[in-house]
Amino acid sequence: MAYRLRVHVHERQELLRRVWTKHWHGAAVFRFEHMSIVDKAVRAALDRDFRRGLVPALLGAIGGVRYVRYGQHDVGWVAGLDAHRRVFAPDRPDPALDLWTALARSCGWWWPGDGECVVAERPSVFALDDVDDAIRPHRADGPAVRYPDGWSVHFWHGTAVPAWVIEDPTPERIDVERNAEVRRCAIEHLGWPAYLERSGSALVATAPDPGNQDAELRLYDLPAWAGARMLLAVNGSLERDGTRRRYGLRVPRWVDSPLQAAAWTYGLTTEQYATLLRRT
């Protein structure tokens, strides 16, 4: 097995070296920016979405694996080399690269062995979000990754979570969950306002929001695991649909009043916040 794996690693290194010599170095007569355009349009984009987006998350979800080839998720570097070949040397045969492109087109992860090979299907569902150029598995209404045999993984903005966090988050499940990250994801999905109202969290006090006309500040106690209180406020700015979103802000447990809580979030004193004319 070890020998076979060394052979596969050597083959890939040799392929990269050989294709560089044939297609990249051999294309020196072309302007360099043409090569950069191909590389950016094909390899970089695919590598960003597939290799950096899904592979690390799946490795974590299944507990880590060894000696794996990524099949479809090798498409970044495979497509980059294939694009250079098609653009700069379309008439040059390359059986080794043909094999790698066939793998990227036809299968998911695979494990070579002595006399046998385990090959996985490609995922039938593959959902990502893209926030601040960070590609992460994410889906708010079902599994972010699902395979044809039904095996699936749920993700909330890159964090692997149990199915209930996405399918049916409830205050009861959240309160007994021991994993802090899972609790955070479940509350974010459910929404702090809904969590506070449905969990029966004790209302400490309410007060008009001086910088947000007709809006109310509501201060709640949270369960002991939170180690904090929650200020429920109304956004000072309109959303695109003309509504004002409610949101929850964690504040220290020693905060006694909604005004003190709101002031703390801005780094102000209670007296300073009370004189605000407009909050955005």
GROMACS .gro file of C-alpha atoms in nm:
model
  280
    1MET     CA    1   0.000   0.000   0.000
    2ALA     CA    2   0.273   0.247   0.099
    3TYR     CA    3   0.459   0.175  -0.225
    4ARG     CA    4   0.142   0.224  -0.429
    5LEU     CA    5   0.073   0.557  -0.263
    6ARG     CA    6   0.429   0.676  -0.322
    7VAL     CA    7   0.380   0.589  -0.688
    8HIS     CA    8   0.061   0.798  -0.705
    9VAL     CA    9   0.228   1.096  -0.540
   10HIS     CA   10   0.525   1.064  -0.774
   11GLU     CA   11   0.292   1.039  -1.076
   12ARG     CA   12   0.116   1.361  -0.981
   13GLN     CA   13   0.443   1.547  -0.924
   14GLU     CA   14   0.577   1.418  -1.253
   15LEU     CA   15   0.256   1.518  -1.429
   16LEU     CA   16   0.279   1.872  -1.296
   17ARG     CA   17   0.645   1.898  -1.399
   18ARG     CA   18   0.581   1.753  -1.744
   19VAL     CA   19   0.275   1.964  -1.820
   20TRP     CA   20   0.459   2.275  -1.705
   21THR     CA   21   0.738   2.196  -1.949
   22LYS     CA   22   0.506   2.113  -2.239
   23HIS     CA   23   0.229   2.368  -2.197
   24TRP     CA   24   0.344   2.653  -1.978
   25HIS     CA   25   0.711   2.688  -2.063
   26GLY     CA   26   0.644   2.584  -2.422
   27ALA     CA   27   0.389   2.861  -2.458
   28ALA     CA   28   0.639   3.139  -2.394
   29VAL     CA   29   0.563   3.282  -2.738
   30PHE     CA   30   0.223   3.383  -2.603
   31ARG     CA   31   0.183   3.692  -2.395
   32PHE     CA   32   0.202   3.615  -2.023
   33GLU     CA   33  -0.127   3.788  -1.948
   34HIS     CA   34  -0.308   3.538  -2.174
   35MET     CA   35  -0.183   3.254  -1.954
   36SER     CA   36  -0.281   3.446  -1.642
   37ILE     CA   37  -0.635   3.493  -1.773
   38VAL     CA   38  -0.674   3.120  -1.832
   39ASP     CA   39  -0.528   3.037  -1.492
   40LYS     CA   40  -0.751   3.285  -1.308
   41ALA     CA   41  -1.065   3.192  -1.498
   42VAL     CA   42  -1.028   2.817  -1.462
   43ARG     CA   43  -0.787   2.687  -1.202
   44ALA     CA   44  -0.812   2.958  -0.936
   45ALA     CA   45  -1.191   2.978  -0.948
   46LEU     CA   46  -1.248   2.604  -0.929
   47ASP     CA   47  -0.980   2.551  -0.667
   48ARG     CA   48  -1.139   2.822  -0.452
   49ASP     CA   49  -1.488   2.672  -0.469
   50PHE     CA   50  -1.412   2.300  -0.453
   51ARG     CA   51  -1.075   2.244  -0.290
   52ARG     CA   52  -1.079   2.519  -0.030
   53GLY     CA   53  -1.456   2.525   0.017
   54LEU     CA   54  -1.568   2.166   0.053
   55VAL     CA   55  -1.267   1.941   0.114
   56PRO     CA   56  -1.165   2.072   0.461
   57ALA     CA   57  -1.525   2.071   0.582
   58LEU     CA   58  -1.589   1.716   0.463
   59LEU     CA   59  -1.265   1.594   0.618
   60GLY     CA   60  -1.380   1.732   0.950
   61ALA     CA   61  -1.733   1.593   0.915
   62ILE     CA   62  -1.618   1.235   0.852
   63GLY     CA   63  -1.343   1.240   1.114
   64GLY     CA   64  -1.048   1.268   0.878
   65VAL     CA   65  -0.924   1.021   0.618
   66ARG     CA   66  -0.585   0.923   0.483
   67TYR     CA   67  -0.444   0.832   0.143
   68VAL     CA   68  -0.737   0.984  -0.044
   69ARG     CA   69  -0.749   1.126  -0.395
   70TYR     CA   70  -1.017   1.389  -0.437
   71GLY     CA   71  -1.160   1.306  -0.781
   72GLN     CA   72  -1.408   1.580  -0.867
   73HIS     CA   73  -1.258   1.803  -0.600
   74ASP     CA   74  -0.920   1.790  -0.775
   75VAL     CA   75  -1.090   1.976  -1.059
   76GLY     CA   76  -0.908   2.302  -0.980
   77TRP     CA   77  -0.556   2.195  -1.071
   78VAL     CA   78  -0.674   1.938  -1.329
   79ALA     CA   79  -0.890   2.189  -1.517
   80GLY     CA   80  -0.612   2.447  -1.503
   81LEU     CA   81  -0.366   2.212  -1.671
   82ASP     CA   82  -0.627   2.092  -1.919
   83ALA     CA   83  -0.716   2.450  -2.011
   84HIS     CA   84  -0.353   2.535  -2.078
   85ARG     CA   85  -0.319   2.226  -2.293
   86ARG     CA   86  -0.631   2.312  -2.494
   87VAL     CA   87  -0.521   2.673  -2.544
   88PHE     CA   88  -0.147   2.636  -2.599
   89ALA     CA   89  -0.092   2.280  -2.724
   90PRO     CA   90  -0.422   2.131  -2.845
   91ASP     CA   91  -0.256   1.878  -3.076
   92ARG     CA   92  -0.024   1.723  -2.819
   93PRO     CA   93  -0.157   1.396  -2.673
   94ASP     CA   94  -0.124   1.350  -2.299
   95PRO     CA   95  -0.267   1.017  -2.176
   96ALA     CA   96  -0.181   1.084  -1.810
   97LEU     CA   97  -0.365   1.416  -1.804
   98ASP     CA   98  -0.656   1.252  -1.987
   99LEU     CA   99  -0.685   1.003  -1.702
  100TRP     CA  100  -0.689   1.276  -1.437
  101THR     CA  101  -0.955   1.475  -1.625
  102ALA     CA  102  -1.166   1.160  -1.662
  103LEU     CA  103  -1.148   1.108  -1.286
  104ALA     CA  104  -1.249   1.468  -1.217
  105ARG     CA  105  -1.549   1.428  -1.449
  106SER     CA  106  -1.672   1.093  -1.328
  107CYS     CA  107  -1.618   1.028  -0.955
  108GLY     CA  108  -1.577   1.171  -0.609
  109TRP     CA  109  -1.306   1.076  -0.362
  110TRP     CA  110  -1.117   0.753  -0.422
  111TRP     CA  111  -0.868   0.539  -0.235
  112PRO     CA  112  -0.614   0.331  -0.431
  113GLY     CA  113  -0.504  -0.001  -0.286
  114ASP     CA  114  -0.308  -0.308  -0.385
  115GLY     CA  115  -0.533  -0.483  -0.634
  116GLU     CA  116  -0.842  -0.282  -0.539
  117CYS     CA  117  -0.974   0.072  -0.542
  118VAL     CA  118  -1.256   0.226  -0.339
  119VAL     CA  119  -1.443   0.493  -0.536
  120ALA     CA  120  -1.715   0.723  -0.398
  121GLU     CA  121  -1.993   0.889  -0.593
  122ARG     CA  122  -1.993   1.262  -0.648
  123PRO     CA  123  -2.231   1.459  -0.420
  124SER     CA  124  -2.577   1.525  -0.560
  125VAL     CA  125  -2.617   1.836  -0.340
  126PHE     CA  126  -2.336   2.080  -0.275
  127ALA     CA  127  -2.442   2.416  -0.125
  128LEU     CA  128  -2.201   2.697  -0.037
  129ASP     CA  129  -2.214   3.050   0.091
  130ASP     CA  130  -1.963   3.318  -0.003
  131VAL     CA  131  -1.904   3.579   0.266
  132ASP     CA  132  -1.601   3.808   0.250
  133ASP     CA  133  -1.440   3.574  -0.004
  134ALA     CA  134  -1.468   3.279   0.237
  135ILE     CA  135  -1.623   2.979   0.063
  136ARG     CA  136  -1.795   2.751   0.315
  137PRO     CA  137  -2.057   2.475   0.305
  138HIS     CA  138  -2.390   2.622   0.416
  139ARG     CA  139  -2.759   2.559   0.370
  140ALA     CA  140  -3.047   2.688   0.582
  141ASP     CA  141  -3.319   2.450   0.460
  142GLY     CA  142  -3.154   2.108   0.434
  143PRO     CA  143  -2.821   1.925   0.409
  144ALA     CA  144  -2.542   2.125   0.249
  145VAL     CA  145  -2.383   1.803   0.118
  146ARG     CA  146  -2.581   1.498   0.013
  147TYR     CA  147  -2.472   1.186  -0.174
  148PRO     CA  148  -2.692   0.968  -0.399
  149ASP     CA  149  -2.713   0.693  -0.134
  150GLY     CA  150  -2.870   0.940   0.112
  151TRP     CA  151  -2.565   1.010   0.331
  152SER     CA  152  -2.561   1.380   0.409
  153VAL     CA  153  -2.401   1.647   0.625
  154HIS     CA  154  -2.562   1.967   0.749
  155PHE     CA  155  -2.358   2.286   0.773
  156TRP     CA  156  -2.429   2.631   0.911
  157HIS     CA  157  -2.183   2.882   0.761
  158GLY     CA  158  -1.902   2.625   0.754
  159THR     CA  159  -1.975   2.452   1.085
  160ALA     CA  160  -2.093   2.091   1.070
  161VAL     CA  161  -2.406   2.054   1.283
  162PRO     CA  162  -2.662   1.784   1.368
  163ALA     CA  163  -2.962   1.771   1.135
  164TRP     CA  164  -3.200   1.919   1.395
  165VAL     CA  165  -3.010   2.249   1.394
  166ILE     CA  166  -3.120   2.302   1.035
  167GLU     CA  167  -3.438   2.096   1.012
  168ASP     CA  168  -3.606   2.168   1.347
  169PRO     CA  169  -3.424   2.401   1.588
  170THR     CA  170  -3.615   2.441   1.914
  171PRO     CA  171  -3.534   2.614   2.245
  172GLU     CA  172  -3.569   2.280   2.425
  173ARG     CA  173  -3.302   2.116   2.211
  174ILE     CA  174  -3.079   2.421   2.230
  175ASP     CA  175  -3.090   2.437   2.610
  176VAL     CA  176  -2.975   2.074   2.654
  177GLU     CA  177  -2.707   2.087   2.383
  178ARG     CA  178  -2.359   2.069   2.539
  179ASN     CA  179  -2.159   2.186   2.239
  180ALA     CA  180  -2.134   2.565   2.245
  181GLU     CA  181  -2.077   2.594   1.870
  182VAL     CA  182  -2.384   2.383   1.794
  183ARG     CA  183  -2.591   2.598   2.032
  184ARG     CA  184  -2.466   2.914   1.864
  185CYS     CA  185  -2.554   2.786   1.517
  186ALA     CA  186  -2.899   2.669   1.627
  187ILE     CA  187  -2.982   3.004   1.788
  188GLU     CA  188  -2.855   3.196   1.485
  189HIS     CA  189  -3.075   2.983   1.261
  190LEU     CA  190  -3.381   3.012   1.484
  191GLY     CA  191  -3.311   3.379   1.555
  192TRP     CA  192  -3.259   3.538   1.894
  193PRO     CA  193  -3.605   3.701   1.902
  194ALA     CA  194  -3.777   3.368   1.835
  195TYR     CA  195  -3.554   3.187   2.084
  196LEU     CA  196  -3.627   3.437   2.361
  197GLU     CA  197  -4.001   3.434   2.302
  198ARG     CA  198  -4.038   3.058   2.260
  199SER     CA  199  -3.802   2.959   2.542
  200GLY     CA  200  -3.986   3.158   2.804
  201SER     CA  201  -3.674   3.355   2.894
  202ALA     CA  202  -3.745   3.590   3.182
  203LEU     CA  203  -3.802   3.950   3.080
  204VAL     CA  204  -3.596   4.175   3.309
  205ALA     CA  205  -3.722   4.514   3.190
  206THR     CA  206  -3.831   4.720   2.890
  207ALA     CA  207  -3.767   5.081   2.792
  208PRO     CA  208  -3.826   5.310   2.493
  209ASP     CA  209  -3.522   5.339   2.267
  210PRO     CA  210  -3.433   5.711   2.274
  211GLY     CA  211  -3.248   5.705   1.943
  212ASN     CA  212  -3.503   5.492   1.759
  213GLN     CA  213  -3.852   5.641   1.753
  214ASP     CA  214  -4.139   5.405   1.847
  215ALA     CA  215  -3.893   5.118   1.911
  216GLU     CA  216  -3.860   4.932   2.240
  217LEU     CA  217  -3.556   4.785   2.413
  218ARG     CA  218  -3.617   4.455   2.594
  219LEU     CA  219  -3.366   4.298   2.834
  220TYR     CA  220  -3.389   3.923   2.901
  221ASP     CA  221  -3.223   3.675   3.130
  222LEU     CA  222  -3.060   3.380   2.954
  223PRO     CA  223  -2.998   3.025   3.076
  224ALA     CA  224  -2.700   2.972   3.305
  225TRP     CA  225  -2.486   2.827   3.024
  226ALA     CA  226  -2.495   3.160   2.842
  227GLY     CA  227  -2.334   3.357   3.125
  228ALA     CA  228  -2.496   3.674   2.992
  229ARG     CA  229  -2.818   3.863   2.936
  230MET     CA  230  -2.974   3.944   2.601
  231LEU     CA  231  -3.085   4.283   2.475
  232LEU     CA  232  -3.354   4.262   2.209
  233ALA     CA  233  -3.348   4.575   1.994
  234VAL     CA  234  -3.486   4.706   1.666
  235ASN     CA  235  -3.251   4.806   1.386
  236GLY     CA  236  -3.229   5.180   1.345
  237SER     CA  237  -3.208   5.150   0.965
  238LEU     CA  238  -3.470   5.016   0.726
  239GLU     CA  239  -3.415   4.687   0.547
  240ARG     CA  240  -3.451   4.668   0.169
  241ASP     CA  241  -3.815   4.564   0.206
  242GLY     CA  242  -3.893   4.863   0.428
  243THR     CA  243  -3.911   4.673   0.755
  244ARG     CA  244  -3.693   4.704   1.063
  245ARG     CA  245  -3.521   4.385   1.175
  246ARG     CA  246  -3.515   4.281   1.540
  247TYR     CA  247  -3.189   4.142   1.668
  248GLY     CA  248  -3.035   4.016   1.991
  249LEU     CA  249  -2.719   4.151   2.152
  250ARG     CA  250  -2.540   3.965   2.431
  251VAL     CA  251  -2.455   4.190   2.724
  252PRO     CA  252  -2.289   4.119   3.062
  253ARG     CA  253  -2.503   3.964   3.331
  254TRP     CA  254  -2.436   4.263   3.561
  255VAL     CA  255  -2.627   4.497   3.329
  256ASP     CA  256  -2.947   4.604   3.510
  257SER     CA  257  -3.152   4.800   3.257
  258PRO     CA  258  -3.222   4.805   2.881
  259LEU     CA  259  -3.071   5.154   2.850
  260GLN     CA  260  -2.756   5.046   3.030
  261ALA     CA  261  -2.736   4.740   2.803
  262ALA     CA  262  -2.775   4.946   2.485
  263ALA     CA  263  -2.521   5.199   2.609
  264TRP     CA  264  -2.272   4.920   2.684
  265THR     CA  265  -2.292   4.793   2.323
  266TYR     CA  266  -2.187   5.140   2.200
  267GLY     CA  267  -1.920   5.198   2.465
  268LEU     CA  268  -2.127   5.482   2.615
  269THR     CA  269  -2.261   5.558   2.959
  270THR     CA  270  -2.631   5.517   3.027
  271GLU     CA  271  -2.669   5.894   3.049
  272GLN     CA  272  -2.496   5.948   2.714
  273TYR     CA  273  -2.712   5.689   2.537
  274ALA     CA  274  -3.028   5.840   2.685
  275THR     CA  275  -2.956   6.168   2.501
  276LEU     CA  276  -2.923   6.012   2.154
  277LEU     CA  277  -3.141   6.179   1.892
  278ARG     CA  278  -3.099   5.916   1.619
  279ARG     CA  279  -2.950   5.567   1.616
  280THR     CA  280  -2.860   5.395   1.290
   0.00000   0.00000   0.00000
